PDB file of C-alpha atoms in Angstrom:
ATOM      1  CA  MET A   1      85.648 -12.477-178.413  1.00  0.00           C
ATOM      2  CA  LEU A   2      86.138  -8.739-178.877  1.00  0.00           C
ATOM      3  CA  VAL A   3      83.766  -8.149-175.962  1.00  0.00           C
ATOM      4  CA  LEU A   4      86.339  -9.723-173.628  1.00  0.00           C
ATOM      5  CA  LEU A   5      88.694  -6.816-174.324  1.00  0.00           C
ATOM      6  CA  GLY A   6      86.811  -4.995-171.585  1.00  0.00           C
ATOM      7  CA  VAL A   7      88.375  -7.409-169.101  1.00  0.00           C
ATOM      8  CA  LEU A   8      91.823  -6.423-170.374  1.00  0.00           C
ATOM      9  CA  VAL A   9      90.926  -2.784-169.757  1.00  0.00           C
ATOM     10  CA  VAL A  10      90.088  -3.616-166.149  1.00  0.00           C
ATOM     11  CA  VAL A  11      93.302  -5.596-165.650  1.00  0.00           C
ATOM     12  CA  ALA A  12      95.437  -2.867-167.228  1.00  0.00           C
ATOM     13  CA  GLY A  13      93.736  -0.131-165.229  1.00  0.00           C
ATOM     14  CA  PHE A  14      94.184  -1.881-161.901  1.00  0.00           C
ATOM     15  CA  ALA A  15      97.751  -2.880-162.763  1.00  0.00           C
ATOM     16  CA  THR A  16      98.648   0.773-163.395  1.00  0.00           C
ATOM     17  CA  ARG A  17      96.743   1.839-160.248  1.00  0.00           C
ATOM     18  CA  ARG A  18      94.279   4.118-161.969  1.00  0.00           C
ATOM     19  CA  ASN A  19      91.074   5.395-160.413  1.00  0.00           C
ATOM     20  CA  PRO A  20      88.813   2.313-159.969  1.00  0.00           C
ATOM     21  CA  LEU A  21      85.667   4.215-160.910  1.00  0.00           C
ATOM     22  CA  LEU A  22      87.301   5.501-164.086  1.00  0.00           C
ATOM     23  CA  VAL A  23      88.635   2.045-164.973  1.00  0.00           C
ATOM     24  CA  VAL A  24      85.276   0.335-164.556  1.00  0.00           C
ATOM     25  CA  GLY A  25      83.510   3.084-166.488  1.00  0.00           C
ATOM     26  CA  VAL A  26      85.906   2.894-169.425  1.00  0.00           C
ATOM     27  CA  ALA A  27      85.711  -0.920-169.407  1.00  0.00           C
ATOM     28  CA  GLY A  28      81.918  -0.774-169.475  1.00  0.00           C
ATOM     29  CA  ILE A  29      81.881   1.679-172.356  1.00  0.00           C
ATOM     30  CA  ALA A  30      84.426  -0.374-174.316  1.00  0.00           C
ATOM     31  CA  THR A  31      82.486  -3.594-173.734  1.00  0.00           C
ATOM     32  CA  GLY A  32      79.222  -2.026-174.834  1.00  0.00           C
ATOM     33  CA  LEU A  33      80.653  -0.518-178.004  1.00  0.00           C
ATOM     34  CA  LEU A  34      82.466  -3.735-178.931  1.00  0.00           C
ATOM     35  CA  GLY A  35      79.242  -5.653-178.292  1.00  0.00           C
ATOM     36  CA  GLY A  36      77.414  -3.664-180.938  1.00  0.00           C
ATOM     37  CA  LEU A  37      75.576  -1.155-178.741  1.00  0.00           C
ATOM     38  CA  SER A  38      75.209   2.441-179.787  1.00  0.00           C
ATOM     39  CA  PRO A  39      76.511   5.255-177.524  1.00  0.00           C
ATOM     40  CA  ARG A  40      72.922   6.049-176.563  1.00  0.00           C
ATOM     41  CA  GLU A  41      72.268   2.439-175.554  1.00  0.00           C
ATOM     42  CA  VAL A  42      75.476   2.348-173.507  1.00  0.00           C
ATOM     43  CA  LEU A  43      74.413   5.510-171.668  1.00  0.00           C
ATOM     44  CA  ALA A  44      70.952   4.022-171.076  1.00  0.00           C
ATOM     45  CA  ALA A  45      72.556   0.870-169.616  1.00  0.00           C
ATOM     46  CA  PHE A  46      74.604   2.980-167.209  1.00  0.00           C
ATOM     47  CA  GLY A  47      71.496   4.870-166.121  1.00  0.00           C
ATOM     48  CA  THR A  48      69.509   1.685-165.581  1.00  0.00           C
ATOM     49  CA  GLY A  49      72.303   0.127-163.527  1.00  0.00           C
ATOM     50  CA  PHE A  50      72.644   3.207-161.341  1.00  0.00           C
ATOM     51  CA  ALA A  51      68.904   3.454-160.749  1.00  0.00           C
ATOM     52  CA  SER A  52      68.640  -0.212-159.761  1.00  0.00           C
ATOM     53  CA  SER A  53      71.542  -0.009-157.261  1.00  0.00           C
ATOM     54  CA  ARG A  54      71.337   3.589-156.072  1.00  0.00           C
ATOM     55  CA  GLY A  55      71.333   2.379-152.469  1.00  0.00           C
ATOM     56  CA  VAL A  56      75.132   2.065-152.628  1.00  0.00           C
ATOM     57  CA  THR A  57      75.368   5.872-152.713  1.00  0.00           C
ATOM     58  CA  ILE A  58      73.993   6.160-149.185  1.00  0.00           C
ATOM     59  CA  PHE A  59      77.574   6.672-147.980  1.00  0.00           C
ATOM     60  CA  ALA A  60      77.431  10.191-149.429  1.00  0.00           C
ATOM     61  CA  VAL A  61      74.959  11.036-146.650  1.00  0.00           C
ATOM     62  CA  THR A  62      76.283   8.922-143.783  1.00  0.00           C
ATOM     63  CA  LEU A  63      79.964   9.912-143.996  1.00  0.00           C
ATOM     64  CA  PRO A  64      79.404  13.674-143.451  1.00  0.00           C
ATOM     65  CA  VAL A  65      77.096  12.923-140.519  1.00  0.00           C
ATOM     66  CA  ILE A  66      79.672  10.619-138.911  1.00  0.00           C
ATOM     67  CA  GLY A  67      82.387  13.208-139.507  1.00  0.00           C
ATOM     68  CA  LEU A  68      80.355  15.891-137.724  1.00  0.00           C
ATOM     69  CA  LEU A  69      79.671  13.543-134.800  1.00  0.00           C
ATOM     70  CA  GLU A  70      83.371  12.742-134.450  1.00  0.00           C
ATOM     71  CA  ARG A  71      84.269  16.419-134.623  1.00  0.00           C
ATOM     72  CA  HIS A  72      81.927  17.144-131.728  1.00  0.00           C
ATOM     73  CA  GLY A  73      83.374  14.441-129.469  1.00  0.00           C
ATOM     74  CA  LEU A  74      81.690  11.146-130.365  1.00  0.00           C
ATOM     75  CA  GLN A  75      84.860   9.108-129.797  1.00  0.00           C
ATOM     76  CA  ILE A  76      85.551  10.879-126.502  1.00  0.00           C
ATOM     77  CA  GLN A  77      82.070  10.047-125.238  1.00  0.00           C
ATOM     78  CA  ALA A  78      82.513   6.423-126.347  1.00  0.00           C
ATOM     79  CA  ARG A  79      85.721   6.166-124.298  1.00  0.00           C
ATOM     80  CA  ARG A  80      83.988   7.656-121.268  1.00  0.00           C
ATOM     81  CA  LEU A  81      81.094   5.218-121.606  1.00  0.00           C
ATOM     82  CA  ILE A  82      83.314   2.138-121.710  1.00  0.00           C
ATOM     83  CA  ALA A  83      85.246   3.390-118.682  1.00  0.00           C
ATOM     84  CA  ARG A  84      82.127   2.946-116.535  1.00  0.00           C
ATOM     85  CA  PHE A  85      82.127  -0.849-117.013  1.00  0.00           C
ATOM     86  CA  ALA A  86      85.067  -2.123-114.994  1.00  0.00           C
ATOM     87  CA  GLY A  87      84.617  -5.778-115.945  1.00  0.00           C
ATOM     88  CA  LEU A  88      84.375  -5.158-119.701  1.00  0.00           C
ATOM     89  CA  THR A  89      87.837  -5.705-121.155  1.00  0.00           C
ATOM     90  CA  THR A  90      88.903  -5.106-124.736  1.00  0.00           C
ATOM     91  CA  GLY A  91      88.546  -8.763-125.742  1.00  0.00           C
ATOM     92  CA  ARG A  92      85.171  -9.183-124.056  1.00  0.00           C
ATOM     93  CA  PHE A  93      83.800  -6.030-125.660  1.00  0.00           C
ATOM     94  CA  LEU A  94      84.923  -7.063-129.152  1.00  0.00           C
ATOM     95  CA  ALA A  95      83.534 -10.580-128.644  1.00  0.00           C
ATOM     96  CA  LEU A  96      80.197  -9.046-127.678  1.00  0.00           C
ATOM     97  CA  TYR A  97      80.340  -6.833-130.766  1.00  0.00           C
ATOM     98  CA  LEU A  98      81.090  -9.898-132.918  1.00  0.00           C
ATOM     99  CA  LEU A  99      78.016 -11.678-131.571  1.00  0.00           C
ATOM    100  CA  LEU A 100      75.799  -8.638-132.063  1.00  0.00           C
ATOM    101  CA  ARG A 101      77.087  -8.082-135.583  1.00  0.00           C
ATOM    102  CA  GLN A 102      76.446 -11.696-136.537  1.00  0.00           C
ATOM    103  CA  LEU A 103      72.928 -11.726-135.097  1.00  0.00           C
ATOM    104  CA  THR A 104      71.893  -8.520-136.842  1.00  0.00           C
ATOM    105  CA  ALA A 105      73.315  -9.750-140.164  1.00  0.00           C
ATOM    106  CA  ALA A 106      71.435 -13.041-139.749  1.00  0.00           C
ATOM    107  CA  ILE A 107      68.077 -11.221-139.589  1.00  0.00           C
ATOM    108  CA  GLY A 108      68.856  -8.970-142.546  1.00  0.00           C
ATOM    109  CA  LEU A 109      70.078  -5.806-140.778  1.00  0.00           C
ATOM    110  CA  ALA A 110      73.278  -5.620-142.788  1.00  0.00           C
ATOM    111  CA  GLY A 111      73.505  -1.825-142.622  1.00  0.00           C
ATOM    112  CA  ALA A 112      72.922  -1.580-138.875  1.00  0.00           C
ATOM    113  CA  PHE A 113      76.665  -1.870-138.230  1.00  0.00           C
ATOM    114  CA  GLY A 114      79.755  -1.448-140.355  1.00  0.00           C
ATOM    115  CA  HIS A 115      83.244  -0.016-140.550  1.00  0.00           C
ATOM    116  CA  ALA A 116      82.297   3.556-141.387  1.00  0.00           C
ATOM    117  CA  GLN A 117      79.255   3.951-139.170  1.00  0.00           C
ATOM    118  CA  THR A 118      80.226   1.808-136.152  1.00  0.00           C
ATOM    119  CA  VAL A 119      83.802   0.509-136.030  1.00  0.00           C
ATOM    120  CA  LEU A 120      85.630   3.782-136.638  1.00  0.00           C
ATOM    121  CA  PRO A 121      83.550   6.144-134.480  1.00  0.00           C
ATOM    122  CA  LEU A 122      82.399   3.765-131.721  1.00  0.00           C
ATOM    123  CA  ALA A 123      83.748   0.209-131.528  1.00  0.00           C
ATOM    124  CA  ALA A 124      87.462   0.939-131.936  1.00  0.00           C
ATOM    125  CA  PRO A 125      87.522   3.914-129.496  1.00  0.00           C
ATOM    126  CA  MET A 126      85.593   1.913-126.900  1.00  0.00           C
ATOM    127  CA  ALA A 127      87.984  -1.033-127.242  1.00  0.00           C
ATOM    128  CA  GLU A 128      90.945   1.322-126.861  1.00  0.00           C
ATOM    129  CA  GLY A 129      89.291   2.949-123.857  1.00  0.00           C
ATOM    130  CA  ALA A 130      88.943  -0.416-122.131  1.00  0.00           C
ATOM    131  CA  ALA A 131      92.649  -1.102-122.673  1.00  0.00           C
ATOM    132  CA  GLU A 132      93.596   2.370-121.457  1.00  0.00           C
ATOM    133  CA  ARG A 133      91.563   1.856-118.288  1.00  0.00           C
ATOM    134  CA  ARG A 134      93.431  -1.363-117.459  1.00  0.00           C
ATOM    135  CA  ARG A 135      96.771   0.170-118.333  1.00  0.00           C
ATOM    136  CA  GLY A 136      96.131   3.396-116.471  1.00  0.00           C
ATOM    137  CA  GLY A 137      97.447   5.598-119.251  1.00  0.00           C
ATOM    138  CA  PRO A 138      97.793   6.059-123.013  1.00  0.00           C
ATOM    139  CA  LEU A 139      98.571   3.100-125.250  1.00  0.00           C
ATOM    140  CA  PRO A 140     101.638   2.656-127.456  1.00  0.00           C
ATOM    141  CA  ALA A 141     100.994   3.210-131.147  1.00  0.00           C
ATOM    142  CA  ARG A 142     101.588  -0.440-132.082  1.00  0.00           C
ATOM    143  CA  VAL A 143      99.077  -1.664-129.465  1.00  0.00           C
ATOM    144  CA  ARG A 144      96.501   0.886-130.585  1.00  0.00           C
ATOM    145  CA  GLU A 145      96.782  -0.295-134.195  1.00  0.00           C
ATOM    146  CA  ARG A 146      96.444  -3.917-133.079  1.00  0.00           C
ATOM    147  CA  ILE A 147      93.213  -3.149-131.238  1.00  0.00           C
ATOM    148  CA  ARG A 148      91.823  -1.333-134.263  1.00  0.00           C
ATOM    149  CA  SER A 149      92.632  -4.266-136.532  1.00  0.00           C
ATOM    150  CA  PHE A 150      90.815  -6.681-134.214  1.00  0.00           C
ATOM    151  CA  ALA A 151      87.806  -4.342-134.103  1.00  0.00           C
ATOM    152  CA  ALA A 152      87.668  -4.350-137.896  1.00  0.00           C
ATOM    153  CA  SER A 153      88.037  -8.145-138.009  1.00  0.00           C
ATOM    154  CA  ALA A 154      85.155  -8.592-135.579  1.00  0.00           C
ATOM    155  CA  ASP A 155      82.901  -6.661-137.949  1.00  0.00           C
ATOM    156  CA  ASN A 156      84.142  -8.544-141.022  1.00  0.00           C
ATOM    157  CA  VAL A 157      83.766 -12.029-139.555  1.00  0.00           C
ATOM    158  CA  GLY A 158      80.409 -11.306-137.955  1.00  0.00           C
ATOM    159  CA  PHE A 159      78.930  -9.877-141.143  1.00  0.00           C
ATOM    160  CA  PHE A 160      80.438 -12.413-143.557  1.00  0.00           C
ATOM    161  CA  PHE A 161      79.259 -15.513-141.722  1.00  0.00           C
ATOM    162  CA  GLY A 162      76.040 -14.002-140.400  1.00  0.00           C
ATOM    163  CA  GLU A 163      74.513 -12.732-143.640  1.00  0.00           C
ATOM    164  CA  ASP A 164      74.404 -16.237-145.168  1.00  0.00           C
ATOM    165  CA  VAL A 165      71.825 -17.226-142.554  1.00  0.00           C
ATOM    166  CA  PHE A 166      69.428 -14.608-143.935  1.00  0.00           C
ATOM    167  CA  LEU A 167      67.170 -16.031-146.656  1.00  0.00           C
ATOM    168  CA  ALA A 168      66.947 -12.979-148.885  1.00  0.00           C
ATOM    169  CA  VAL A 169      70.644 -12.127-149.070  1.00  0.00           C
ATOM    170  CA  GLY A 170      71.965 -11.639-152.586  1.00  0.00           C
ATOM    171  CA  SER A 171      74.557 -14.417-152.430  1.00  0.00           C
ATOM    172  CA  ILE A 172      72.015 -17.095-151.494  1.00  0.00           C
ATOM    173  CA  LEU A 173      69.578 -15.971-154.174  1.00  0.00           C
ATOM    174  CA  LEU A 174      72.388 -15.998-156.732  1.00  0.00           C
ATOM    175  CA  ILE A 175      73.468 -19.528-155.767  1.00  0.00           C
ATOM    176  CA  THR A 176      69.969 -20.945-155.800  1.00  0.00           C
ATOM    177  CA  GLY A 177      69.136 -19.264-159.104  1.00  0.00           C
ATOM    178  CA  PHE A 178      72.315 -20.501-160.786  1.00  0.00           C
ATOM    179  CA  VAL A 179      72.040 -24.069-159.483  1.00  0.00           C
ATOM    180  CA  ASN A 180      68.338 -24.414-160.318  1.00  0.00           C
ATOM    181  CA  THR A 181      68.838 -23.013-163.822  1.00  0.00           C
ATOM    182  CA  THR A 182      72.015 -24.917-164.648  1.00  0.00           C
ATOM    183  CA  TYR A 183      71.343 -28.292-163.023  1.00  0.00           C
ATOM    184  CA  HIS A 184      67.516 -28.194-163.094  1.00  0.00           C
ATOM    185  CA  THR A 185      67.128 -28.867-159.387  1.00  0.00           C
ATOM    186  CA  ARG A 186      64.811 -27.425-156.737  1.00  0.00           C
ATOM    187  CA  LEU A 187      67.280 -25.920-154.277  1.00  0.00           C
ATOM    188  CA  GLU A 188      65.521 -23.599-151.840  1.00  0.00           C
ATOM    189  CA  PRO A 189      67.090 -20.612-150.053  1.00  0.00           C
ATOM    190  CA  LEU A 190      66.048 -22.141-146.735  1.00  0.00           C
ATOM    191  CA  ASP A 191      68.292 -25.148-147.400  1.00  0.00           C
ATOM    192  CA  LEU A 192      71.378 -22.947-147.809  1.00  0.00           C
ATOM    193  CA  ALA A 193      70.449 -20.827-144.800  1.00  0.00           C
ATOM    194  CA  LEU A 194      70.154 -23.887-142.553  1.00  0.00           C
ATOM    195  CA  TRP A 195      73.518 -25.213-143.726  1.00  0.00           C
ATOM    196  CA  ALA A 196      75.058 -21.795-143.044  1.00  0.00           C
ATOM    197  CA  ILE A 197      74.126 -21.903-139.352  1.00  0.00           C
ATOM    198  CA  PRO A 198      76.821 -24.442-138.292  1.00  0.00           C
ATOM    199  CA  THR A 199      79.420 -22.446-140.215  1.00  0.00           C
ATOM    200  CA  ALA A 200      78.338 -19.244-138.489  1.00  0.00           C
ATOM    201  CA  VAL A 201      78.517 -20.901-135.073  1.00  0.00           C
ATOM    202  CA  CYS A 202      82.017 -22.216-135.763  1.00  0.00           C
ATOM    203  CA  ALA A 203      83.165 -18.786-136.947  1.00  0.00           C
ATOM    204  CA  LEU A 204      81.726 -17.218-133.812  1.00  0.00           C
ATOM    205  CA  ALA A 205      83.508 -19.729-131.584  1.00  0.00           C
ATOM    206  CA  VAL A 206      86.892 -19.518-133.326  1.00  0.00           C
ATOM    207  CA  HIS A 207      87.102 -15.760-133.732  1.00  0.00           C
ATOM    208  CA  GLY A 208      85.453 -15.152-130.369  1.00  0.00           C
ATOM    209  CA  TRP A 209      88.205 -17.224-128.754  1.00  0.00           C
ATOM    210  CA  ARG A 210      90.834 -15.142-130.580  1.00  0.00           C
ATOM    211  CA  LEU A 211      89.199 -11.944-129.327  1.00  0.00           C
ATOM    212  CA  LEU A 212      89.139 -13.206-125.754  1.00  0.00           C
ATOM    213  CA  ARG A 213      92.834 -14.085-126.042  1.00  0.00           C
ATOM    214  CA  LEU A 214      93.488 -10.492-127.087  1.00  0.00           C
ATOM    215  CA  ASP A 215      93.518  -9.397-123.446  1.00  0.00           C
ATOM    216  CA  ARG A 216      96.405 -11.770-122.709  1.00  0.00           C
ATOM    217  CA  THR A 217      98.372 -10.664-125.768  1.00  0.00           C
ATOM    218  CA  LEU A 218      97.857  -7.038-124.808  1.00  0.00           C
ATOM    219  CA  LEU A 219      99.116  -7.861-121.339  1.00  0.00           C
ATOM    220  CA  ASP A 220     102.220  -9.488-122.809  1.00  0.00           C
ATOM    221  CA  ALA A 221     102.723  -6.464-125.062  1.00  0.00           C
ATOM    222  CA  GLY A 222     102.651  -4.101-122.108  1.00  0.00           C
ATOM    223  CA  ALA A 223      99.240  -2.562-122.738  1.00  0.00           C
ATOM    224  CA  THR A 224      97.973  -3.320-119.214  1.00  0.00           C
ATOM    225  CA  GLY A 225     101.088  -2.684-117.241  1.00  0.00           C
ATOM    226  CA  ALA A 226     104.176  -0.541-117.121  1.00  0.00           C
ATOM    227  CA  PRO A 227     105.582   0.421-120.529  1.00  0.00           C
ATOM    228  CA  ARG A 228     108.405  -1.720-121.782  1.00  0.00           C
ATOM    229  CA  ALA A 229     111.909  -0.466-122.436  1.00  0.00           C
ATOM    230  CA  GLU A 230     111.427  -0.018-126.185  1.00  0.00           C
ATOM    231  CA  ASP A 231     108.224   1.960-125.579  1.00  0.00           C
ATOM    232  CA  ALA A 232     110.040   4.244-123.186  1.00  0.00           C
ATOM    233  CA  ALA A 233     112.868   4.671-125.662  1.00  0.00           C
ATOM    234  CA  SER A 234     110.467   5.480-128.490  1.00  0.00           C
ATOM    235  CA  SER A 235     108.619   8.014-126.376  1.00  0.00           C
ATOM    236  CA  ALA A 236     111.901   9.609-125.368  1.00  0.00           C
ATOM    237  CA  THR A 237     112.815  10.151-129.015  1.00  0.00           C
ATOM    238  CA  ALA A 238     109.362  11.364-130.021  1.00  0.00           C
ATOM    239  CA  PRO A 239     109.078  14.872-131.499  1.00  0.00           C
ATOM    240  CA  HIS A 240     107.162  16.120-128.473  1.00  0.00           C
ATOM    241  CA  ALA A 241     109.798  14.953-125.963  1.00  0.00           C
ATOM    242  CA  VAL A 242     111.206  17.733-123.861  1.00  0.00           C
ATOM    243  CA  VAL A 243     114.944  18.153-124.361  1.00  0.00           C
ATOM    244  CA  PRO A 244     116.735  19.977-121.539  1.00  0.00           C
ATOM    245  CA  PRO A 245     118.482  23.133-122.708  1.00  0.00           C
ATOM    246  CA  ALA A 246     122.238  23.111-123.009  1.00  0.00           C
ATOM    247  CA  ALA A 247     124.115  24.581-120.087  1.00  0.00           C
ATOM    248  CA  ALA A 248     125.187  28.183-120.647  1.00  0.00           C
ATOM    249  CA  PRO A 249     128.957  28.804-120.704  1.00  0.00           C
ATOM    250  CA  PRO A 250     130.405  30.338-117.539  1.00  0.00           C
ATOM    251  CA  PRO A 251     130.726  34.111-117.661  1.00  0.00           C
ATOM    252  CA  ASP A 252     134.110  35.621-118.421  1.00  0.00           C
ATOM    253  CA  VAL A 253     134.984  37.435-115.213  1.00  0.00           C
ATOM    254  CA  ARG A 254     138.203  38.833-116.637  1.00  0.00           C
ATOM    255  CA  GLY A 255     136.452  40.970-119.207  1.00  0.00           C
ATOM    256  CA  THR A 256     135.757  40.675-122.884  1.00  0.00           C
ATOM    257  CA  GLY A 257     138.122  39.433-125.520  1.00  0.00           C
ATOM    258  CA  SER A 258     138.914  42.942-126.709  1.00  0.00           C
ATOM    259  CA  ASP A 259     139.952  43.971-123.171  1.00  0.00           C
ATOM    260  CA  ARG A 260     142.352  41.023-122.966  1.00  0.00           C
ATOM    261  CA  THR A 261     143.784  41.935-126.353  1.00  0.00           C
ATOM    262  CA  ARG A 262     144.474  45.479-125.214  1.00  0.00           C
ATOM    263  CA  GLU A 263     146.049  44.180-121.988  1.00  0.00           C
ATOM    264  CA  GLY A 264     148.251  41.802-123.988  1.00  0.00           C
ATOM    265  CA  GLY A 265     149.318  44.673-126.220  1.00  0.00           C
ATOM    266  CA  ARG A 266     150.400  46.651-123.198  1.00  0.00           C
TER     267      ARG A 266
END
């Protein structure tokens, strides 16, 4: 029972909003020591776990590369590219991205797309560029954030429901291993993958319909037409709005105040 105190460490750490990496590390050390492991064995367990899942540290290489690409105009080039396709609206582009994301996840290419490497530098700017082309100008901040949220949701839905179709995904292997060990059955990964296909198709249809409706909601929000009154008011009160200078007071043609004082004294 003392081993379960590590769970309390995790709950307390997250409740006090501590660093997640520090919380998990302290919880792992506490669990190992309470379980009877020596400090050397706890350190060896950490090393073995890191070596077996070192692929998760690939972000340390990809993030600097993406940052350099964005600094040298990757998002600008993405907006220019989408502007060449007149018939590709924001909703249609995101629906196409949803389909592509789901297909690549279904064949095991989980890292081909993603938030850091695709949504932020490419998908979201291209979706915003399509809306800016239809509007004929910059987008309001609230519309821009809405487009970005739909771009992120297209990646999430496509990956979540597409990866279950792949046979060697970790979740399917975990389910089959647990069921076969616990209930002594012969559940195959192919069985789960086949049952995941109807779910993936339904997710594609439902969320794809929501993405296609995005063009209409953007039109209602004023993203493809003239800005609404509240947008104009917000832009007028923005920090960069030009405020006309106050009119200068008319010159005193009768002289300065000291001259009038001397005249009054006379």
